[in-house]
Amino acid sequence: MEKQNSATSIIRTKSDQLVETMAAALAAMKSPMSSSSEAGFGGGPESSSNLSRKSSRRLAAASPGRSIGRNTHIRKSRSAQMKLDLDDLSSGAALSRASSASLGLSFSFTGFTMPPDDIADSRPFSDDEIPEDLEAGMHKKKIQTEPTIPIYLKFTSVTYKVVLKGVTSTVEKDILNGITGSVDPGEVLALMGPSGSGKTTLLSLLGGRVRVPAPGGSVTYNDQPYSKLLKSRIGFVTQDDVLFPHLTVKETLTYAALLRLPRTLTKEEKKKRALDVIYELGLERCQDTMIGGSFVRGVSGGEKKRVSIGNEIIINPSLLFLDEPTSGLDSTTALRIIDTLHDIAEAGKTVVTTIHQPSSRLFLKFNKLILLGKGSLLYFGQASEAMVYFSSIGCTPLIAMNPAEFMLDLANGNVNDISVPSELEDKVQMENSETEMKGGKPAPAVVHEYLVEAYETRVSESEKKKLMDPIPIDEKIKSKLCSAKREWGTNWCDQYSILVRRGLRERRHDYFSWLRITQVIATATILGLLWWQSGGNSSTELKDQAGLLFFIAVFWGFFPVFTAIFTFPQERAMLSKERAADMYRLSAYFVARTTSDLPLDLLLPVVFLAVVYFMAGLRTDAGSFFLTMLTVFLCIIAAQGLGLAIGATLMDLKRATTLASVTVMTFMLAGGYFVKKVPVFISWLRHLSFNYHTYKLLLKVQYEHIGDSINGIKIDDGHMEVAVLAAMVVGYRLLAYLSLRRMKLQSGA
């Protein structure tokens, strides 16, 4: 008791000294002021000093029993501090409140908390009134867009099966079993369930992303079936944030706006829409920050998720699907994401999202809920009524529990800390099977069977009848949903131009990689030293230089192949996502992707030849130098085509690298340097080798003045070699394009 009185007196003394010192300083400042000024502030130094002492004594006299909770106290303290404006700072009463709040915050862990009546002008913060969203930004600007067509989504008895092919047998596995539900404009529907319950499959089916094998049941949008025309009205945010790591937030959304927004908008209007989305999602503070990735530092996880959402809402969709948008985020950031979805829904959009394990605050934000377990429907209805339903079937938590956690336990068949209905216990006892009892509780399979039967008998039929009710929109709006023609946001040339600019900005860091530059310069220097001023006058010197020319043909055939192999497999996820959203034509993407790299890819050979050519003492006239360079360019473009074709055909880096290694080695051996006389039955292989045709052209450029045959290779006019290499440039790229066209994109496009 004496220690407590001692601590109280110390606090009172320190508080009084602090407040009296501050009040005295104010009194000295206010003494020259006029009486009118004093009247405006409502009191003199004495009154302020007395008020300060009174407030400090109240603080010291506060007991732990009068505490109103640390969280509320901290909020009140922050509120009191934030209420101080410039005018209040001249008042002794304001200083008293500030010092009391400060001391109350500092000593809250000892039990000395601020009584609520000490701060009359403050009010506690609520979770929805955060004054400064440190991650989302201070102010949110509402996006101004044209009105969208409302979409009423209904799905009845949706089933989905996959075929698992084994070594000796084929088995069908049920992923979804008769899922029924609906969601209206202005609502957020949450698909919840444990891992492997079919949430993502159901979301993909509803979003039109899974077309093969064909699902069973019915899915309608304003009572109309799915069609490709709906792509422009549907936004789909995947679970993984598929974004270019080296683009900034602003660049990412700007390119999306330029490609996806309709042609009726000008370029400036599209850029303004991108900025509006940035401000609406609270991304203005990080708009010039790179997205980042595994090896590149960038924005946070919450900001990255909001960029993914912005990529979809930028087209002002009527229907928005999101696959686990809160996974990997802390509870506060997850709450901001869900609040953003609510804002989107309030604008007349229909929002459907999967959720894995939401907090209690997140759970209360949802309008409707679907609970899945092993592909079966365990509950569909208002999220606020879910606990009431499970209570009605005899399943209630025995301890205080997050509603979402309680339902996930049920979906998993885990009934620890959950009361089980008597009929379920009786059923288990009647079966009298020890294998179905675990610790006195029913087995998960029994619980799952009971929940499915309970929903089908009590709720299922009534919900199906509700789906038969007509939707409250007229026939004109219904017909407008699918009557519009499928239109691209921009024409082919603009798509090509935008994709080229985006590709250059994304890969600008790779082009000027010091590793690649050092590799090429080091190789060129070593070659120049080994063939230093080798000349080509005698037959021995000529044979040595022929080896150098063959190495040049092999090096610039090998290097581009293994660089181009990675092009399409690395961008497959991005290509699938953007093609599913109809962002551009595949032909525009292909041409842009294969031509945007050429100017910078041809810079390294120029540096390479500038070093090797003169160090090795090759023909020094300008014509020979530039013809050598053009020959190497032709070889590079042909080799790139082979790499693109292999990568696009296999779409698997391990298999593509293996096939490319065997192919390049075969072309090198058949290149005309190692084997002069090839057997007739395999001589055709030599004509498929770009190394062979490049080698012949290089020999012609350097030694056509010497004779018709150099090092066992007959030299002609070179027209055939140029034509074959040109055919390879076109043919390999055509094969790559057809492979991409046949690739099974998730969109079914």
mmCIF file of C-alpha atoms in Angstrom, residues 73-290:
data_model
loop_
_atom_site.group_PDB
_atom_site.id
_atom_site.type_symbol
_atom_site.label_atom_id
_atom_site.label_comp_id
_atom_site.label_asym_id
_atom_site.label_seq_id
_atom_site.Cartn_x
_atom_site.Cartn_y
_atom_site.Cartn_z
ATOM 1 C CA HIS A 73 -7.853 4.333 -23.437
ATOM 2 C CA ILE A 74 -5.212 4.512 -26.168
ATOM 3 C CA ARG A 75 -7.821 5.569 -28.677
ATOM 4 C CA LYS A 76 -9.035 8.305 -26.320
ATOM 5 C CA SER A 77 -5.488 9.453 -25.738
ATOM 6 C CA ARG A 78 -4.842 9.634 -29.469
ATOM 7 C CA SER A 79 -8.150 11.358 -29.947
ATOM 8 C CA ALA A 80 -7.303 13.941 -27.311
ATOM 9 C CA GLN A 81 -3.925 14.594 -28.911
ATOM 10 C CA MET A 82 -5.357 14.898 -32.412
ATOM 11 C CA LYS A 83 -8.045 17.318 -31.256
ATOM 12 C CA LEU A 84 -5.468 19.958 -30.495
ATOM 13 C CA ASP A 85 -5.399 22.629 -33.180
ATOM 14 C CA LEU A 86 -3.446 25.840 -33.426
ATOM 15 C CA ASP A 87 -5.934 27.884 -31.428
ATOM 16 C CA ASP A 88 -6.185 25.360 -28.580
ATOM 17 C CA LEU A 89 -2.441 25.375 -28.105
ATOM 18 C CA SER A 90 -2.694 28.840 -26.570
ATOM 19 C CA SER A 91 -5.057 27.574 -23.889
ATOM 20 C CA GLY A 92 -3.864 26.189 -20.559
ATOM 21 C CA ALA A 93 -6.818 23.814 -20.533
ATOM 22 C CA ALA A 94 -5.705 22.323 -23.812
ATOM 23 C CA LEU A 95 -2.200 21.821 -22.449
ATOM 24 C CA SER A 96 -3.651 20.138 -19.404
ATOM 25 C CA ARG A 97 -5.611 17.723 -21.561
ATOM 26 C CA ALA A 98 -2.607 16.982 -23.730
ATOM 27 C CA SER A 99 -0.317 16.319 -20.783
ATOM 28 C CA SER A 100 -2.907 14.166 -19.033
ATOM 29 C CA ALA A 101 -3.498 12.128 -22.158
ATOM 30 C CA SER A 102 0.224 11.733 -22.685
ATOM 31 C CA LEU A 103 0.831 10.587 -19.128
ATOM 32 C CA GLY A 104 -2.168 8.286 -19.247
ATOM 33 C CA LEU A 105 -0.764 6.600 -22.334
ATOM 34 C CA SER A 106 2.707 6.308 -20.825
ATOM 35 C CA PHE A 107 1.511 4.709 -17.580
ATOM 36 C CA SER A 108 -1.361 2.622 -18.900
ATOM 37 C CA PHE A 109 0.543 -0.587 -18.187
ATOM 38 C CA THR A 110 0.586 0.231 -14.448
ATOM 39 C CA GLY A 111 -3.159 0.652 -14.302
ATOM 40 C CA PHE A 112 -3.230 4.474 -14.183
ATOM 41 C CA THR A 113 -5.685 5.161 -17.008
ATOM 42 C CA MET A 114 -7.638 8.225 -18.013
ATOM 43 C CA PRO A 115 -11.211 8.452 -16.751
ATOM 44 C CA PRO A 116 -13.628 9.057 -19.609
ATOM 45 C CA ASP A 117 -15.056 12.224 -18.101
ATOM 46 C CA ASP A 118 -11.680 13.995 -18.201
ATOM 47 C CA ILE A 119 -11.788 14.438 -21.959
ATOM 48 C CA ALA A 120 -15.152 15.844 -22.862
ATOM 49 C CA ASP A 121 -14.427 16.639 -26.458
ATOM 50 C CA SER A 122 -12.988 13.272 -27.464
ATOM 51 C CA ARG A 123 -14.658 10.111 -28.706
ATOM 52 C CA PRO A 124 -13.213 6.622 -29.191
ATOM 53 C CA PHE A 125 -12.002 5.530 -32.587
ATOM 54 C CA SER A 126 -13.937 2.796 -34.300
ATOM 55 C CA ASP A 127 -12.443 0.252 -36.670
ATOM 56 C CA ASP A 128 -14.141 1.939 -39.611
ATOM 57 C CA GLU A 129 -12.841 5.426 -38.761
ATOM 58 C CA ILE A 130 -9.095 5.100 -39.034
ATOM 59 C CA PRO A 131 -7.853 8.677 -39.464
ATOM 60 C CA GLU A 132 -4.820 7.768 -41.539
ATOM 61 C CA ASP A 133 -4.469 4.614 -43.549
ATOM 62 C CA LEU A 134 -0.706 4.320 -43.549
ATOM 63 C CA GLU A 135 -0.744 1.784 -46.377
ATOM 64 C CA ALA A 136 -3.742 2.892 -48.384
ATOM 65 C CA GLY A 137 -3.038 6.612 -48.230
ATOM 66 C CA MET A 138 -4.826 9.587 -46.712
ATOM 67 C CA HIS A 139 -7.590 10.307 -49.190
ATOM 68 C CA LYS A 140 -9.515 8.033 -51.488
ATOM 69 C CA LYS A 141 -10.839 9.524 -54.668
ATOM 70 C CA LYS A 142 -13.956 7.848 -55.988
ATOM 71 C CA ILE A 143 -13.608 6.758 -59.577
ATOM 72 C CA GLN A 144 -16.030 8.331 -62.003
ATOM 73 C CA THR A 145 -17.137 5.796 -64.590
ATOM 74 C CA GLU A 146 -20.033 5.137 -66.879
ATOM 75 C CA PRO A 147 -22.881 3.087 -65.354
ATOM 76 C CA THR A 148 -22.558 -0.670 -65.739
ATOM 77 C CA ILE A 149 -25.159 -3.255 -66.580
ATOM 78 C CA PRO A 150 -26.165 -5.038 -63.351
ATOM 79 C CA ILE A 151 -25.533 -8.786 -63.468
ATOM 80 C CA TYR A 152 -27.535 -11.252 -61.391
ATOM 81 C CA LEU A 153 -25.497 -14.442 -61.105
ATOM 82 C CA LYS A 154 -27.350 -17.712 -60.516
ATOM 83 C CA PHE A 155 -25.987 -21.249 -60.475
ATOM 84 C CA THR A 156 -27.964 -24.441 -59.896
ATOM 85 C CA SER A 157 -26.726 -27.987 -59.232
ATOM 86 C CA VAL A 158 -23.222 -27.251 -60.534
ATOM 87 C CA THR A 159 -21.069 -30.374 -60.786
ATOM 88 C CA TYR A 160 -17.531 -30.868 -62.033
ATOM 89 C CA LYS A 161 -15.407 -33.963 -62.551
ATOM 90 C CA VAL A 162 -11.836 -34.529 -63.622
ATOM 91 C CA VAL A 163 -10.374 -37.643 -65.188
ATOM 92 C CA LEU A 164 -7.267 -39.007 -63.494
ATOM 93 C CA LYS A 165 -5.293 -41.156 -65.901
ATOM 94 C CA GLY A 166 -3.202 -43.818 -64.262
ATOM 95 C CA VAL A 167 -0.794 -46.343 -65.712
ATOM 96 C CA THR A 168 -3.374 -49.094 -66.017
ATOM 97 C CA SER A 169 -6.698 -47.414 -65.297
ATOM 98 C CA THR A 170 -8.639 -44.174 -65.574
ATOM 99 C CA VAL A 171 -10.577 -42.804 -62.615
ATOM 100 C CA GLU A 172 -13.126 -39.992 -62.442
ATOM 101 C CA LYS A 173 -12.915 -37.740 -59.403
ATOM 102 C CA ASP A 174 -15.781 -35.515 -58.278
ATOM 103 C CA ILE A 175 -14.637 -31.981 -57.494
ATOM 104 C CA LEU A 176 -18.057 -30.332 -57.076
ATOM 105 C CA ASN A 177 -21.341 -32.017 -56.195
ATOM 106 C CA GLY A 178 -24.529 -30.068 -56.913
ATOM 107 C CA ILE A 179 -23.619 -26.523 -55.773
ATOM 108 C CA THR A 180 -26.495 -24.041 -55.838
ATOM 109 C CA GLY A 181 -26.485 -20.316 -55.060
ATOM 110 C CA SER A 182 -26.916 -16.771 -56.303
ATOM 111 C CA VAL A 183 -25.564 -13.275 -55.802
ATOM 112 C CA ASP A 184 -27.083 -9.931 -56.778
ATOM 113 C CA PRO A 185 -25.553 -6.549 -57.652
ATOM 114 C CA GLY A 186 -24.413 -4.706 -54.529
ATOM 115 C CA GLU A 187 -23.582 -7.935 -52.683
ATOM 116 C CA VAL A 188 -20.358 -9.715 -51.747
ATOM 117 C CA LEU A 189 -20.584 -13.514 -51.867
ATOM 118 C CA ALA A 190 -17.866 -15.420 -49.989
ATOM 119 C CA LEU A 191 -16.931 -18.987 -50.946
ATOM 120 C CA MET A 192 -15.458 -20.566 -47.838
ATOM 121 C CA GLY A 193 -14.154 -24.020 -47.054
ATOM 122 C CA PRO A 194 -11.017 -25.943 -46.128
ATOM 123 C CA SER A 195 -8.218 -26.552 -48.612
ATOM 124 C CA GLY A 196 -9.276 -28.937 -51.372
ATOM 125 C CA SER A 197 -12.980 -28.283 -50.932
ATOM 126 C CA GLY A 198 -13.431 -26.914 -54.472
ATOM 127 C CA LYS A 199 -13.546 -23.140 -53.839
ATOM 128 C CA THR A 200 -11.198 -22.136 -56.654
ATOM 129 C CA THR A 201 -12.787 -24.621 -59.076
ATOM 130 C CA LEU A 202 -16.239 -23.203 -58.380
ATOM 131 C CA LEU A 203 -14.961 -19.635 -58.756
ATOM 132 C CA SER A 204 -13.318 -20.506 -62.077
ATOM 133 C CA LEU A 205 -16.508 -22.154 -63.322
ATOM 134 C CA LEU A 206 -18.604 -19.126 -62.402
ATOM 135 C CA GLY A 207 -16.063 -16.806 -64.053
ATOM 136 C CA GLY A 208 -16.049 -18.786 -67.291
ATOM 137 C CA ARG A 209 -12.394 -19.774 -66.870
ATOM 138 C CA VAL A 210 -12.996 -23.545 -66.973
ATOM 139 C CA ARG A 211 -14.752 -24.812 -70.096
ATOM 140 C CA VAL A 212 -13.171 -28.253 -70.570
ATOM 141 C CA PRO A 213 -14.359 -30.717 -69.447
ATOM 142 C CA ALA A 214 -17.818 -29.192 -69.543
ATOM 143 C CA PRO A 215 -19.318 -28.732 -66.063
ATOM 144 C CA GLY A 216 -22.781 -29.994 -65.170
ATOM 145 C CA GLY A 217 -25.655 -27.875 -63.927
ATOM 146 C CA SER A 218 -26.640 -24.359 -64.901
ATOM 147 C CA VAL A 219 -24.793 -21.035 -64.571
ATOM 148 C CA THR A 220 -26.608 -17.925 -65.829
ATOM 149 C CA TYR A 221 -25.840 -14.223 -65.975
ATOM 150 C CA ASN A 222 -29.118 -12.267 -66.042
ATOM 151 C CA ASP A 223 -30.734 -15.561 -67.052
ATOM 152 C CA GLN A 224 -28.341 -15.840 -70.025
ATOM 153 C CA PRO A 225 -25.643 -18.528 -70.442
ATOM 154 C CA TYR A 226 -21.965 -17.619 -70.562
ATOM 155 C CA SER A 227 -20.522 -16.274 -73.799
ATOM 156 C CA LYS A 228 -17.225 -14.692 -74.824
ATOM 157 C CA LEU A 229 -19.013 -11.338 -75.024
ATOM 158 C CA LEU A 230 -19.102 -11.369 -71.211
ATOM 159 C CA LYS A 231 -15.319 -11.136 -70.995
ATOM 160 C CA SER A 232 -15.419 -7.353 -71.178
ATOM 161 C CA ARG A 233 -17.871 -7.226 -68.257
ATOM 162 C CA ILE A 234 -16.109 -9.692 -65.957
ATOM 163 C CA GLY A 235 -13.031 -9.035 -63.847
ATOM 164 C CA PHE A 236 -11.072 -11.993 -62.464
ATOM 165 C CA VAL A 237 -8.325 -11.560 -59.841
ATOM 166 C CA THR A 238 -6.243 -14.710 -59.501
ATOM 167 C CA GLN A 239 -4.814 -15.928 -56.203
ATOM 168 C CA ASP A 240 -1.251 -15.300 -57.334
ATOM 169 C CA ASP A 241 -0.497 -11.708 -58.242
ATOM 170 C CA VAL A 242 0.568 -12.104 -61.885
ATOM 171 C CA LEU A 243 2.317 -8.779 -62.526
ATOM 172 C CA PHE A 244 5.483 -7.607 -64.255
ATOM 173 C CA PRO A 245 8.034 -7.032 -61.450
ATOM 174 C CA HIS A 246 10.009 -4.240 -63.117
ATOM 175 C CA LEU A 247 7.023 -2.024 -63.973
ATOM 176 C CA THR A 248 5.832 0.593 -61.498
ATOM 177 C CA VAL A 249 2.298 0.651 -60.114
ATOM 178 C CA LYS A 250 1.393 3.568 -62.380
ATOM 179 C CA GLU A 251 2.876 1.925 -65.478
ATOM 180 C CA THR A 252 1.077 -1.357 -64.764
ATOM 181 C CA LEU A 253 -2.344 0.263 -64.494
ATOM 182 C CA THR A 254 -1.708 2.690 -67.374
ATOM 183 C CA TYR A 255 -0.826 -0.088 -69.820
ATOM 184 C CA ALA A 256 -3.877 -2.050 -68.647
ATOM 185 C CA ALA A 257 -6.075 1.002 -69.270
ATOM 186 C CA LEU A 258 -4.602 1.616 -72.735
ATOM 187 C CA LEU A 259 -5.192 -1.999 -73.767
ATOM 188 C CA ARG A 260 -8.531 -2.785 -72.115
ATOM 189 C CA LEU A 261 -10.632 0.380 -72.112
ATOM 190 C CA PRO A 262 -12.924 0.878 -75.131
ATOM 191 C CA ARG A 263 -11.931 2.819 -78.227
ATOM 192 C CA THR A 264 -14.513 5.498 -77.457
ATOM 193 C CA LEU A 265 -12.110 6.889 -74.842
ATOM 194 C CA THR A 266 -9.101 8.927 -75.889
ATOM 195 C CA LYS A 267 -5.574 8.111 -74.799
ATOM 196 C CA GLU A 268 -5.634 10.896 -72.208
ATOM 197 C CA GLU A 269 -8.972 9.731 -70.810
ATOM 198 C CA LYS A 270 -7.602 6.221 -70.425
ATOM 199 C CA LYS A 271 -4.559 7.511 -68.545
ATOM 200 C CA LYS A 272 -6.854 9.581 -66.311
ATOM 201 C CA ARG A 273 -8.903 6.459 -65.548
ATOM 202 C CA ALA A 274 -5.702 4.721 -64.428
ATOM 203 C CA LEU A 275 -4.885 7.624 -62.092
ATOM 204 C CA ASP A 276 -8.439 7.575 -60.716
ATOM 205 C CA VAL A 277 -8.088 3.876 -59.881
ATOM 206 C CA ILE A 278 -4.749 4.560 -58.183
ATOM 207 C CA TYR A 279 -6.344 7.173 -55.928
ATOM 208 C CA GLU A 280 -9.467 5.104 -55.303
ATOM 209 C CA LEU A 281 -7.384 2.159 -54.105
ATOM 210 C CA GLY A 282 -5.090 4.366 -52.036
ATOM 211 C CA LEU A 283 -1.980 3.612 -54.103
ATOM 212 C CA GLU A 284 -0.901 7.193 -54.759
ATOM 213 C CA ARG A 285 2.015 6.991 -52.336
ATOM 214 C CA CYS A 286 3.575 3.997 -54.127
ATOM 215 C CA GLN A 287 2.538 4.756 -57.710
ATOM 216 C CA ASP A 288 6.158 5.279 -58.799
ATOM 217 C CA THR A 289 7.459 2.174 -56.989
ATOM 218 C CA MET A 290 8.245 -1.016 -58.888
#
